[in-house]
PDB file of C-alpha atoms in Angstrom:
ATOM      1  CA  UNK A   1     -74.144 -33.197 -74.042  1.00  0.00           C
ATOM      2  CA  UNK A   2     -72.584 -32.434 -70.686  1.00  0.00           C
ATOM      3  CA  UNK A   3     -72.494 -36.002 -69.499  1.00  0.00           C
ATOM      4  CA  UNK A   4     -70.139 -37.377 -66.889  1.00  0.00           C
ATOM      5  CA  UNK A   5     -68.934 -33.977 -65.735  1.00  0.00           C
ATOM      6  CA  UNK A   6     -68.894 -32.780 -62.169  1.00  0.00           C
ATOM      7  CA  UNK A   7     -67.854 -29.970 -59.874  1.00  0.00           C
ATOM      8  CA  UNK A   8     -65.566 -30.272 -56.900  1.00  0.00           C
ATOM      9  CA  UNK A   9     -62.858 -32.809 -56.167  1.00  0.00           C
ATOM     10  CA  UNK A  10     -62.014 -35.378 -58.815  1.00  0.00           C
ATOM     11  CA  UNK A  11     -60.298 -38.740 -58.551  1.00  0.00           C
ATOM     12  CA  UNK A  12     -57.524 -39.884 -60.878  1.00  0.00           C
ATOM     13  CA  UNK A  13     -54.633 -42.293 -60.667  1.00  0.00           C
ATOM     14  CA  UNK A  14     -51.341 -40.881 -59.426  1.00  0.00           C
ATOM     15  CA  UNK A  15     -48.574 -40.805 -62.018  1.00  0.00           C
ATOM     16  CA  UNK A  16     -46.018 -40.937 -59.234  1.00  0.00           C
ATOM     17  CA  UNK A  17     -46.029 -41.436 -55.490  1.00  0.00           C
ATOM     18  CA  UNK A  18     -48.208 -38.633 -54.110  1.00  0.00           C
ATOM     19  CA  UNK A  19     -48.510 -39.960 -50.588  1.00  0.00           C
ATOM     20  CA  UNK A  20     -47.928 -37.171 -48.096  1.00  0.00           C
ATOM     21  CA  UNK A  21     -48.394 -34.552 -50.822  1.00  0.00           C
ATOM     22  CA  UNK A  22     -51.720 -33.297 -49.525  1.00  0.00           C
ATOM     23  CA  UNK A  23     -52.119 -29.539 -50.179  1.00  0.00           C
ATOM     24  CA  UNK A  24     -49.403 -29.595 -52.865  1.00  0.00           C
ATOM     25  CA  UNK A  25     -50.321 -28.506 -56.376  1.00  0.00           C
ATOM     26  CA  UNK A  26     -50.487 -31.030 -59.180  1.00  0.00           C
ATOM     27  CA  UNK A  27     -51.282 -31.090 -62.867  1.00  0.00           C
ATOM     28  CA  UNK A  28     -52.905 -33.625 -65.158  1.00  0.00           C
ATOM     29  CA  UNK A  29     -50.546 -35.554 -67.418  1.00  0.00           C
ATOM     30  CA  UNK A  30     -50.972 -38.148 -70.117  1.00  0.00           C
ATOM     31  CA  UNK A  31     -49.770 -41.675 -69.341  1.00  0.00           C
ATOM     32  CA  UNK A  32     -50.373 -43.604 -72.579  1.00  0.00           C
ATOM     33  CA  UNK A  33     -53.776 -42.011 -72.945  1.00  0.00           C
ATOM     34  CA  UNK A  34     -54.759 -42.159 -69.294  1.00  0.00           C
ATOM     35  CA  UNK A  35     -55.156 -38.931 -67.360  1.00  0.00           C
ATOM     36  CA  UNK A  36     -53.148 -38.983 -64.162  1.00  0.00           C
ATOM     37  CA  UNK A  37     -52.066 -36.525 -61.486  1.00  0.00           C
ATOM     38  CA  UNK A  38     -48.437 -35.493 -61.303  1.00  0.00           C
ATOM     39  CA  UNK A  39     -46.352 -32.904 -59.526  1.00  0.00           C
ATOM     40  CA  UNK A  40     -45.188 -29.991 -61.697  1.00  0.00           C
ATOM     41  CA  UNK A  41     -41.951 -30.306 -63.668  1.00  0.00           C
ATOM     42  CA  UNK A  42     -41.561 -26.598 -64.422  1.00  0.00           C
ATOM     43  CA  UNK A  43     -42.525 -23.396 -62.666  1.00  0.00           C
ATOM     44  CA  UNK A  44     -44.743 -22.428 -65.602  1.00  0.00           C
ATOM     45  CA  UNK A  45     -46.682 -25.707 -65.538  1.00  0.00           C
ATOM     46  CA  UNK A  46     -50.461 -25.594 -65.315  1.00  0.00           C
ATOM     47  CA  UNK A  47     -50.664 -27.027 -61.794  1.00  0.00           C
ATOM     48  CA  UNK A  48     -54.351 -26.287 -61.294  1.00  0.00           C
ATOM     49  CA  UNK A  49     -55.322 -28.838 -58.629  1.00  0.00           C
ATOM     50  CA  UNK A  50     -54.378 -29.339 -55.005  1.00  0.00           C
ATOM     51  CA  UNK A  51     -54.051 -32.818 -53.605  1.00  0.00           C
ATOM     52  CA  UNK A  52     -56.622 -33.612 -50.936  1.00  0.00           C
ATOM     53  CA  UNK A  53     -55.772 -37.302 -50.544  1.00  0.00           C
ATOM     54  CA  UNK A  54     -52.578 -38.521 -52.168  1.00  0.00           C
ATOM     55  CA  UNK A  55     -52.061 -42.076 -53.324  1.00  0.00           C
ATOM     56  CA  UNK A  56     -49.087 -44.186 -54.278  1.00  0.00           C
ATOM     57  CA  UNK A  57     -48.148 -44.442 -57.949  1.00  0.00           C
ATOM     58  CA  UNK A  58     -51.043 -45.862 -59.985  1.00  0.00           C
ATOM     59  CA  UNK A  59     -53.355 -45.629 -57.012  1.00  0.00           C
ATOM     60  CA  UNK A  60     -56.320 -43.279 -56.726  1.00  0.00           C
ATOM     61  CA  UNK A  61     -55.663 -39.692 -55.712  1.00  0.00           C
ATOM     62  CA  UNK A  62     -58.210 -37.003 -54.864  1.00  0.00           C
ATOM     63  CA  UNK A  63     -57.546 -33.435 -55.969  1.00  0.00           C
ATOM     64  CA  UNK A  64     -59.486 -30.170 -55.810  1.00  0.00           C
ATOM     65  CA  UNK A  65     -59.584 -27.792 -58.772  1.00  0.00           C
ATOM     66  CA  UNK A  66     -58.385 -24.267 -58.084  1.00  0.00           C
ATOM     67  CA  UNK A  67     -61.220 -21.816 -58.539  1.00  0.00           C
ATOM     68  CA  UNK A  68     -61.394 -18.124 -57.649  1.00  0.00           C
ATOM     69  CA  UNK A  69     -64.677 -18.525 -55.802  1.00  0.00           C
ATOM     70  CA  UNK A  70     -63.143 -20.571 -53.009  1.00  0.00           C
ATOM     71  CA  UNK A  71     -59.994 -19.933 -51.031  1.00  0.00           C
ATOM     72  CA  UNK A  72     -57.664 -22.818 -50.287  1.00  0.00           C
ATOM     73  CA  UNK A  73     -54.632 -23.680 -48.237  1.00  0.00           C
ATOM     74  CA  UNK A  74     -51.372 -24.257 -50.103  1.00  0.00           C
ATOM     75  CA  UNK A  75     -48.004 -25.492 -48.904  1.00  0.00           C
ATOM     76  CA  UNK A  76     -45.761 -22.447 -48.556  1.00  0.00           C
ATOM     77  CA  UNK A  77     -42.068 -22.221 -49.324  1.00  0.00           C
ATOM     78  CA  UNK A  78     -40.553 -19.114 -47.778  1.00  0.00           C
ATOM     79  CA  UNK A  79     -42.655 -16.266 -46.457  1.00  0.00           C
ATOM     80  CA  UNK A  80     -45.409 -14.063 -47.831  1.00  0.00           C
ATOM     81  CA  UNK A  81     -47.688 -11.195 -46.945  1.00  0.00           C
ATOM     82  CA  UNK A  82     -51.380 -10.738 -47.691  1.00  0.00           C
ATOM     83  CA  UNK A  83     -51.845  -9.672 -51.288  1.00  0.00           C
ATOM     84  CA  UNK A  84     -48.678 -11.327 -52.562  1.00  0.00           C
ATOM     85  CA  UNK A  85     -48.923 -13.174 -55.873  1.00  0.00           C
ATOM     86  CA  UNK A  86     -48.089 -16.845 -55.361  1.00  0.00           C
ATOM     87  CA  UNK A  87     -46.304 -18.938 -57.979  1.00  0.00           C
ATOM     88  CA  UNK A  88     -44.905 -22.444 -58.033  1.00  0.00           C
ATOM     89  CA  UNK A  89     -41.807 -23.033 -55.946  1.00  0.00           C
ATOM     90  CA  UNK A  90     -38.639 -23.965 -57.779  1.00  0.00           C
ATOM     91  CA  UNK A  91     -38.671 -27.580 -58.895  1.00  0.00           C
ATOM     92  CA  UNK A  92     -35.986 -28.806 -56.520  1.00  0.00           C
ATOM     93  CA  UNK A  93     -35.963 -31.709 -54.118  1.00  0.00           C
ATOM     94  CA  UNK A  94     -39.284 -32.087 -52.377  1.00  0.00           C
ATOM     95  CA  UNK A  95     -40.446 -28.545 -53.153  1.00  0.00           C
ATOM     96  CA  UNK A  96     -42.299 -29.379 -56.366  1.00  0.00           C
ATOM     97  CA  UNK A  97     -45.935 -28.462 -55.892  1.00  0.00           C
ATOM     98  CA  UNK A  98     -45.288 -25.943 -53.134  1.00  0.00           C
ATOM     99  CA  UNK A  99     -45.868 -22.229 -53.695  1.00  0.00           C
ATOM    100  CA  UNK A 100     -43.786 -19.134 -53.001  1.00  0.00           C
ATOM    101  CA  UNK A 101     -44.228 -15.409 -53.300  1.00  0.00           C
ATOM    102  CA  UNK A 102     -43.401 -14.023 -56.746  1.00  0.00           C
ATOM    103  CA  UNK A 103     -39.590 -13.810 -56.749  1.00  0.00           C
ATOM    104  CA  UNK A 104     -37.673 -10.688 -57.722  1.00  0.00           C
ATOM    105  CA  UNK A 105     -35.216 -12.683 -59.824  1.00  0.00           C
ATOM    106  CA  UNK A 106     -35.623 -12.509 -63.583  1.00  0.00           C
ATOM    107  CA  UNK A 107     -37.799 -15.165 -65.122  1.00  0.00           C
ATOM    108  CA  UNK A 108     -41.268 -16.103 -66.264  1.00  0.00           C
ATOM    109  CA  UNK A 109     -43.629 -17.314 -63.579  1.00  0.00           C
ATOM    110  CA  UNK A 110     -47.250 -18.414 -63.633  1.00  0.00           C
ATOM    111  CA  UNK A 111     -49.317 -16.485 -61.125  1.00  0.00           C
ATOM    112  CA  UNK A 112     -51.670 -18.972 -59.491  1.00  0.00           C
ATOM    113  CA  UNK A 113     -53.122 -17.355 -56.401  1.00  0.00           C
ATOM    114  CA  UNK A 114     -53.144 -14.348 -54.077  1.00  0.00           C
ATOM    115  CA  UNK A 115     -52.194 -14.810 -50.427  1.00  0.00           C
ATOM    116  CA  UNK A 116     -54.921 -13.883 -47.957  1.00  0.00           C
ATOM    117  CA  UNK A 117     -52.788 -14.026 -44.832  1.00  0.00           C
ATOM    118  CA  UNK A 118     -49.211 -13.603 -43.691  1.00  0.00           C
ATOM    119  CA  UNK A 119     -47.309 -16.890 -43.771  1.00  0.00           C
ATOM    120  CA  UNK A 120     -44.025 -18.492 -42.832  1.00  0.00           C
ATOM    121  CA  UNK A 121     -42.032 -21.272 -44.424  1.00  0.00           C
ATOM    122  CA  UNK A 122     -43.811 -24.613 -44.408  1.00  0.00           C
ATOM    123  CA  UNK A 123     -47.190 -23.171 -43.449  1.00  0.00           C
ATOM    124  CA  UNK A 124     -50.435 -24.000 -45.189  1.00  0.00           C
ATOM    125  CA  UNK A 125     -51.143 -20.478 -46.363  1.00  0.00           C
ATOM    126  CA  UNK A 126     -54.689 -19.339 -47.032  1.00  0.00           C
ATOM    127  CA  UNK A 127     -54.822 -18.129 -50.609  1.00  0.00           C
ATOM    128  CA  UNK A 128     -57.302 -17.488 -53.381  1.00  0.00           C
ATOM    129  CA  UNK A 129     -56.771 -18.883 -56.862  1.00  0.00           C
ATOM    130  CA  UNK A 130     -56.563 -16.027 -59.337  1.00  0.00           C
ATOM    131  CA  UNK A 131     -56.630 -15.704 -63.105  1.00  0.00           C
ATOM    132  CA  UNK A 132     -53.302 -14.006 -63.653  1.00  0.00           C
ATOM    133  CA  UNK A 133     -51.378 -15.888 -66.337  1.00  0.00           C
ATOM    134  CA  UNK A 134     -47.657 -15.646 -66.898  1.00  0.00           C
ATOM    135  CA  UNK A 135     -45.686 -12.888 -65.211  1.00  0.00           C
ATOM    136  CA  UNK A 136     -42.316 -11.885 -66.610  1.00  0.00           C
ATOM    137  CA  UNK A 137     -39.912 -10.473 -64.042  1.00  0.00           C
ATOM    138  CA  UNK A 138     -37.049  -8.612 -65.644  1.00  0.00           C
ATOM    139  CA  UNK A 139     -34.883  -8.642 -62.542  1.00  0.00           C
TER     140      UNK A 139
ATOM    141  CA  UNK B   1     -55.404 -36.278 -45.511  1.00  0.00           C
ATOM    142  CA  UNK B   2     -55.621 -32.689 -46.600  1.00  0.00           C
ATOM    143  CA  UNK B   3     -55.898 -29.931 -44.023  1.00  0.00           C
ATOM    144  CA  UNK B   4     -58.111 -27.474 -45.858  1.00  0.00           C
ATOM    145  CA  UNK B   5     -59.344 -25.803 -42.707  1.00  0.00           C
ATOM    146  CA  UNK B   6     -60.970 -22.412 -42.361  1.00  0.00           C
ATOM    147  CA  UNK B   7     -61.470 -21.917 -46.085  1.00  0.00           C
ATOM    148  CA  UNK B   8     -64.761 -20.858 -47.604  1.00  0.00           C
ATOM    149  CA  UNK B   9     -66.579 -20.413 -50.871  1.00  0.00           C
ATOM    150  CA  UNK B  10     -68.369 -17.232 -51.806  1.00  0.00           C
ATOM    151  CA  UNK B  11     -68.322 -13.734 -50.349  1.00  0.00           C
ATOM    152  CA  UNK B  12     -65.533 -12.684 -48.035  1.00  0.00           C
ATOM    153  CA  UNK B  13     -65.912 -10.462 -44.986  1.00  0.00           C
ATOM    154  CA  UNK B  14     -62.735  -8.516 -44.406  1.00  0.00           C
ATOM    155  CA  UNK B  15     -61.500  -5.238 -42.936  1.00  0.00           C
ATOM    156  CA  UNK B  16     -61.280  -2.261 -45.259  1.00  0.00           C
ATOM    157  CA  UNK B  17     -57.853  -0.679 -45.639  1.00  0.00           C
ATOM    158  CA  UNK B  18     -59.414   2.648 -46.597  1.00  0.00           C
ATOM    159  CA  UNK B  19     -62.856   4.204 -46.710  1.00  0.00           C
ATOM    160  CA  UNK B  20     -64.866   1.967 -49.027  1.00  0.00           C
ATOM    161  CA  UNK B  21     -68.289   3.356 -48.219  1.00  0.00           C
ATOM    162  CA  UNK B  22     -70.326   3.874 -51.363  1.00  0.00           C
ATOM    163  CA  UNK B  23     -67.887   1.796 -53.396  1.00  0.00           C
ATOM    164  CA  UNK B  24     -70.273  -1.057 -54.126  1.00  0.00           C
ATOM    165  CA  UNK B  25     -69.657  -2.314 -57.674  1.00  0.00           C
ATOM    166  CA  UNK B  26     -66.033  -1.173 -57.628  1.00  0.00           C
ATOM    167  CA  UNK B  27     -63.244  -3.740 -57.908  1.00  0.00           C
ATOM    168  CA  UNK B  28     -60.784  -4.347 -55.100  1.00  0.00           C
ATOM    169  CA  UNK B  29     -57.813  -6.412 -54.047  1.00  0.00           C
ATOM    170  CA  UNK B  30     -56.281  -7.647 -50.829  1.00  0.00           C
ATOM    171  CA  UNK B  31     -53.306  -5.802 -49.387  1.00  0.00           C
ATOM    172  CA  UNK B  32     -51.115  -6.212 -46.330  1.00  0.00           C
ATOM    173  CA  UNK B  33     -51.487  -3.745 -43.480  1.00  0.00           C
ATOM    174  CA  UNK B  34     -48.603  -4.746 -41.207  1.00  0.00           C
ATOM    175  CA  UNK B  35     -49.350  -8.381 -41.987  1.00  0.00           C
ATOM    176  CA  UNK B  36     -53.124  -8.100 -41.727  1.00  0.00           C
ATOM    177  CA  UNK B  37     -55.109  -8.778 -44.887  1.00  0.00           C
ATOM    178  CA  UNK B  38     -57.385  -5.878 -45.797  1.00  0.00           C
ATOM    179  CA  UNK B  39     -59.455  -4.806 -48.775  1.00  0.00           C
ATOM    180  CA  UNK B  40     -58.281  -1.896 -50.868  1.00  0.00           C
ATOM    181  CA  UNK B  41     -58.980  -0.145 -54.133  1.00  0.00           C
ATOM    182  CA  UNK B  42     -56.332  -0.530 -56.844  1.00  0.00           C
ATOM    183  CA  UNK B  43     -53.443   1.935 -56.978  1.00  0.00           C
ATOM    184  CA  UNK B  44     -52.327   0.881 -60.419  1.00  0.00           C
ATOM    185  CA  UNK B  45     -54.220  -0.300 -63.471  1.00  0.00           C
ATOM    186  CA  UNK B  46     -51.997  -3.385 -63.545  1.00  0.00           C
ATOM    187  CA  UNK B  47     -52.930  -4.367 -59.987  1.00  0.00           C
ATOM    188  CA  UNK B  48     -54.399  -7.868 -59.763  1.00  0.00           C
ATOM    189  CA  UNK B  49     -57.937  -6.989 -58.715  1.00  0.00           C
ATOM    190  CA  UNK B  50     -59.959 -10.119 -58.010  1.00  0.00           C
ATOM    191  CA  UNK B  51     -62.996  -8.956 -56.032  1.00  0.00           C
ATOM    192  CA  UNK B  52     -66.021  -6.725 -56.483  1.00  0.00           C
ATOM    193  CA  UNK B  53     -67.209  -4.781 -53.455  1.00  0.00           C
ATOM    194  CA  UNK B  54     -70.652  -5.917 -52.327  1.00  0.00           C
ATOM    195  CA  UNK B  55     -70.883  -3.856 -49.176  1.00  0.00           C
ATOM    196  CA  UNK B  56     -68.445  -1.049 -48.509  1.00  0.00           C
ATOM    197  CA  UNK B  57     -67.291   0.153 -45.111  1.00  0.00           C
ATOM    198  CA  UNK B  58     -65.128   2.769 -43.518  1.00  0.00           C
ATOM    199  CA  UNK B  59     -61.449   2.101 -42.931  1.00  0.00           C
ATOM    200  CA  UNK B  60     -60.890  -0.695 -40.419  1.00  0.00           C
ATOM    201  CA  UNK B  61     -64.544  -1.715 -40.470  1.00  0.00           C
ATOM    202  CA  UNK B  62     -65.738  -4.915 -42.105  1.00  0.00           C
ATOM    203  CA  UNK B  63     -66.742  -4.832 -45.747  1.00  0.00           C
ATOM    204  CA  UNK B  64     -67.949  -7.657 -47.992  1.00  0.00           C
ATOM    205  CA  UNK B  65     -66.192  -8.697 -51.170  1.00  0.00           C
ATOM    206  CA  UNK B  66     -67.258 -11.159 -53.863  1.00  0.00           C
ATOM    207  CA  UNK B  67     -64.534 -13.054 -55.706  1.00  0.00           C
ATOM    208  CA  UNK B  68     -64.553 -12.668 -59.474  1.00  0.00           C
ATOM    209  CA  UNK B  69     -64.993 -16.082 -61.066  1.00  0.00           C
ATOM    210  CA  UNK B  70     -65.862 -17.207 -64.587  1.00  0.00           C
ATOM    211  CA  UNK B  71     -68.869 -19.165 -63.384  1.00  0.00           C
ATOM    212  CA  UNK B  72     -70.737 -16.120 -62.117  1.00  0.00           C
ATOM    213  CA  UNK B  73     -71.660 -12.819 -63.733  1.00  0.00           C
ATOM    214  CA  UNK B  74     -71.169  -9.607 -61.801  1.00  0.00           C
ATOM    215  CA  UNK B  75     -72.098  -5.967 -62.236  1.00  0.00           C
ATOM    216  CA  UNK B  76     -69.240  -3.507 -62.241  1.00  0.00           C
ATOM    217  CA  UNK B  77     -69.277   0.280 -62.057  1.00  0.00           C
ATOM    218  CA  UNK B  78     -68.322   1.427 -65.546  1.00  0.00           C
ATOM    219  CA  UNK B  79     -66.423   4.556 -66.562  1.00  0.00           C
ATOM    220  CA  UNK B  80     -66.988   5.412 -70.200  1.00  0.00           C
ATOM    221  CA  UNK B  81     -68.699   3.091 -72.634  1.00  0.00           C
ATOM    222  CA  UNK B  82     -68.134  -0.494 -73.637  1.00  0.00           C
ATOM    223  CA  UNK B  83     -69.426  -3.035 -76.122  1.00  0.00           C
ATOM    224  CA  UNK B  84     -70.313  -6.657 -75.430  1.00  0.00           C
ATOM    225  CA  UNK B  85     -67.118  -8.722 -75.415  1.00  0.00           C
ATOM    226  CA  UNK B  86     -64.906  -5.771 -74.513  1.00  0.00           C
ATOM    227  CA  UNK B  87     -61.968  -6.483 -72.242  1.00  0.00           C
ATOM    228  CA  UNK B  88     -62.375  -4.642 -68.951  1.00  0.00           C
ATOM    229  CA  UNK B  89     -59.673  -3.347 -66.630  1.00  0.00           C
ATOM    230  CA  UNK B  90     -59.597  -1.175 -63.538  1.00  0.00           C
ATOM    231  CA  UNK B  91     -59.541   2.600 -63.731  1.00  0.00           C
ATOM    232  CA  UNK B  92     -57.033   4.371 -61.505  1.00  0.00           C
ATOM    233  CA  UNK B  93     -57.136   8.152 -61.806  1.00  0.00           C
ATOM    234  CA  UNK B  94     -57.030   9.259 -58.187  1.00  0.00           C
ATOM    235  CA  UNK B  95     -60.745  10.026 -57.950  1.00  0.00           C
ATOM    236  CA  UNK B  96     -62.560   7.007 -59.402  1.00  0.00           C
ATOM    237  CA  UNK B  97     -60.139   4.236 -58.509  1.00  0.00           C
ATOM    238  CA  UNK B  98     -61.789   0.841 -58.733  1.00  0.00           C
ATOM    239  CA  UNK B  99     -64.288   1.637 -61.458  1.00  0.00           C
ATOM    240  CA  UNK B 100     -63.789  -0.383 -64.615  1.00  0.00           C
ATOM    241  CA  UNK B 101     -63.173   0.728 -68.168  1.00  0.00           C
ATOM    242  CA  UNK B 102     -62.810  -0.855 -71.558  1.00  0.00           C
ATOM    243  CA  UNK B 103     -59.153  -1.466 -72.379  1.00  0.00           C
ATOM    244  CA  UNK B 104     -57.857   2.011 -73.312  1.00  0.00           C
ATOM    245  CA  UNK B 105     -55.604   2.927 -76.222  1.00  0.00           C
ATOM    246  CA  UNK B 106     -53.223   4.948 -74.021  1.00  0.00           C
ATOM    247  CA  UNK B 107     -49.839   3.362 -73.422  1.00  0.00           C
ATOM    248  CA  UNK B 108     -49.682   1.619 -70.069  1.00  0.00           C
ATOM    249  CA  UNK B 109     -49.962  -1.774 -68.407  1.00  0.00           C
ATOM    250  CA  UNK B 110     -53.516  -2.922 -67.687  1.00  0.00           C
ATOM    251  CA  UNK B 111     -54.784  -6.014 -65.901  1.00  0.00           C
ATOM    252  CA  UNK B 112     -57.677  -7.168 -68.059  1.00  0.00           C
ATOM    253  CA  UNK B 113     -59.704  -9.384 -65.791  1.00  0.00           C
ATOM    254  CA  UNK B 114     -63.215  -9.485 -67.248  1.00  0.00           C
ATOM    255  CA  UNK B 115     -65.263  -9.176 -70.405  1.00  0.00           C
ATOM    256  CA  UNK B 116     -68.448  -7.174 -70.793  1.00  0.00           C
ATOM    257  CA  UNK B 117     -71.605  -9.123 -71.550  1.00  0.00           C
ATOM    258  CA  UNK B 118     -73.728  -6.164 -72.603  1.00  0.00           C
ATOM    259  CA  UNK B 119     -73.412  -2.689 -74.017  1.00  0.00           C
ATOM    260  CA  UNK B 120     -72.484  -0.359 -71.198  1.00  0.00           C
ATOM    261  CA  UNK B 121     -72.803   3.417 -70.816  1.00  0.00           C
ATOM    262  CA  UNK B 122     -70.882   5.725 -68.527  1.00  0.00           C
ATOM    263  CA  UNK B 123     -71.896   5.262 -64.899  1.00  0.00           C
ATOM    264  CA  UNK B 124     -73.760   2.027 -65.537  1.00  0.00           C
ATOM    265  CA  UNK B 125     -73.331  -1.146 -63.556  1.00  0.00           C
ATOM    266  CA  UNK B 126     -72.283  -3.214 -66.533  1.00  0.00           C
ATOM    267  CA  UNK B 127     -72.900  -6.943 -66.697  1.00  0.00           C
ATOM    268  CA  UNK B 128     -69.543  -8.692 -66.921  1.00  0.00           C
ATOM    269  CA  UNK B 129     -67.819 -11.985 -66.277  1.00  0.00           C
ATOM    270  CA  UNK B 130     -64.319 -12.772 -65.032  1.00  0.00           C
ATOM    271  CA  UNK B 131     -62.301 -13.927 -68.015  1.00  0.00           C
ATOM    272  CA  UNK B 132     -60.213 -17.075 -68.242  1.00  0.00           C
ATOM    273  CA  UNK B 133     -57.784 -15.130 -70.407  1.00  0.00           C
ATOM    274  CA  UNK B 134     -57.124 -12.571 -67.680  1.00  0.00           C
ATOM    275  CA  UNK B 135     -53.648 -11.099 -67.993  1.00  0.00           C
ATOM    276  CA  UNK B 136     -51.653  -7.916 -67.770  1.00  0.00           C
ATOM    277  CA  UNK B 137     -51.794  -6.284 -71.201  1.00  0.00           C
ATOM    278  CA  UNK B 138     -49.163  -3.789 -72.260  1.00  0.00           C
ATOM    279  CA  UNK B 139     -50.513  -1.142 -74.635  1.00  0.00           C
ATOM    280  CA  UNK B 140     -47.752   0.599 -76.558  1.00  0.00           C
ATOM    281  CA  UNK B 141     -49.865   3.061 -78.620  1.00  0.00           C
TER     282      UNK B 141
END
């Protein structure tokens, strides 16, 4: 039975301090059996939610699931053009959970969304979640 | 609080980057025309197409696109035949770009973005659904 399921934003505890992380991407992690929101640890993580109201660690956080039927605004690192594939930014400093255009450097990246406007560094870029999967760039 | 402004669910009204009249049921993607987002047909079978054209338009006129999403079936213009469950990808042959086809056997890279939900014949608008396992598939023959 499809009980206790819903569409739209969900509320979970934050696994770390997510205050000020609105519009960053997060994933669900397991904290001793409790589902919590956390920033990505790797660029291939399944960061499939964007924070809409971040909370302190172990406080409630609201997040919106990425779905192709609705475009969203994501925190941009670097620049992009319309049509660019967006992937997670490198996990460095405060950039975890931001997105960037698919780099040209060799590596495996998870395509998460397609940009729907031109954007500059730090902008909330309008983008559409897309079902792309891993992309291997051979450099 | 989040600043999710000027975002919408559902169909998207956007300028066409080329003549898309009569291309209803074809798949499309967003491209950059000097920084302006526009709708275009795929140029490569590995292009990440994520819309179906609902209402075509001439170049630089507004067309309407529907995002492909697993929660909603769509009808796509089919080239060739397909069986229920078949993986579908875009056709790019210079004359029918944006139609869909069952994953071919010919060596190439294909973005398989949907699965057929009925038997389809050539020229049919086949019932299909965006697939959660969408990915670029490399066929090596």
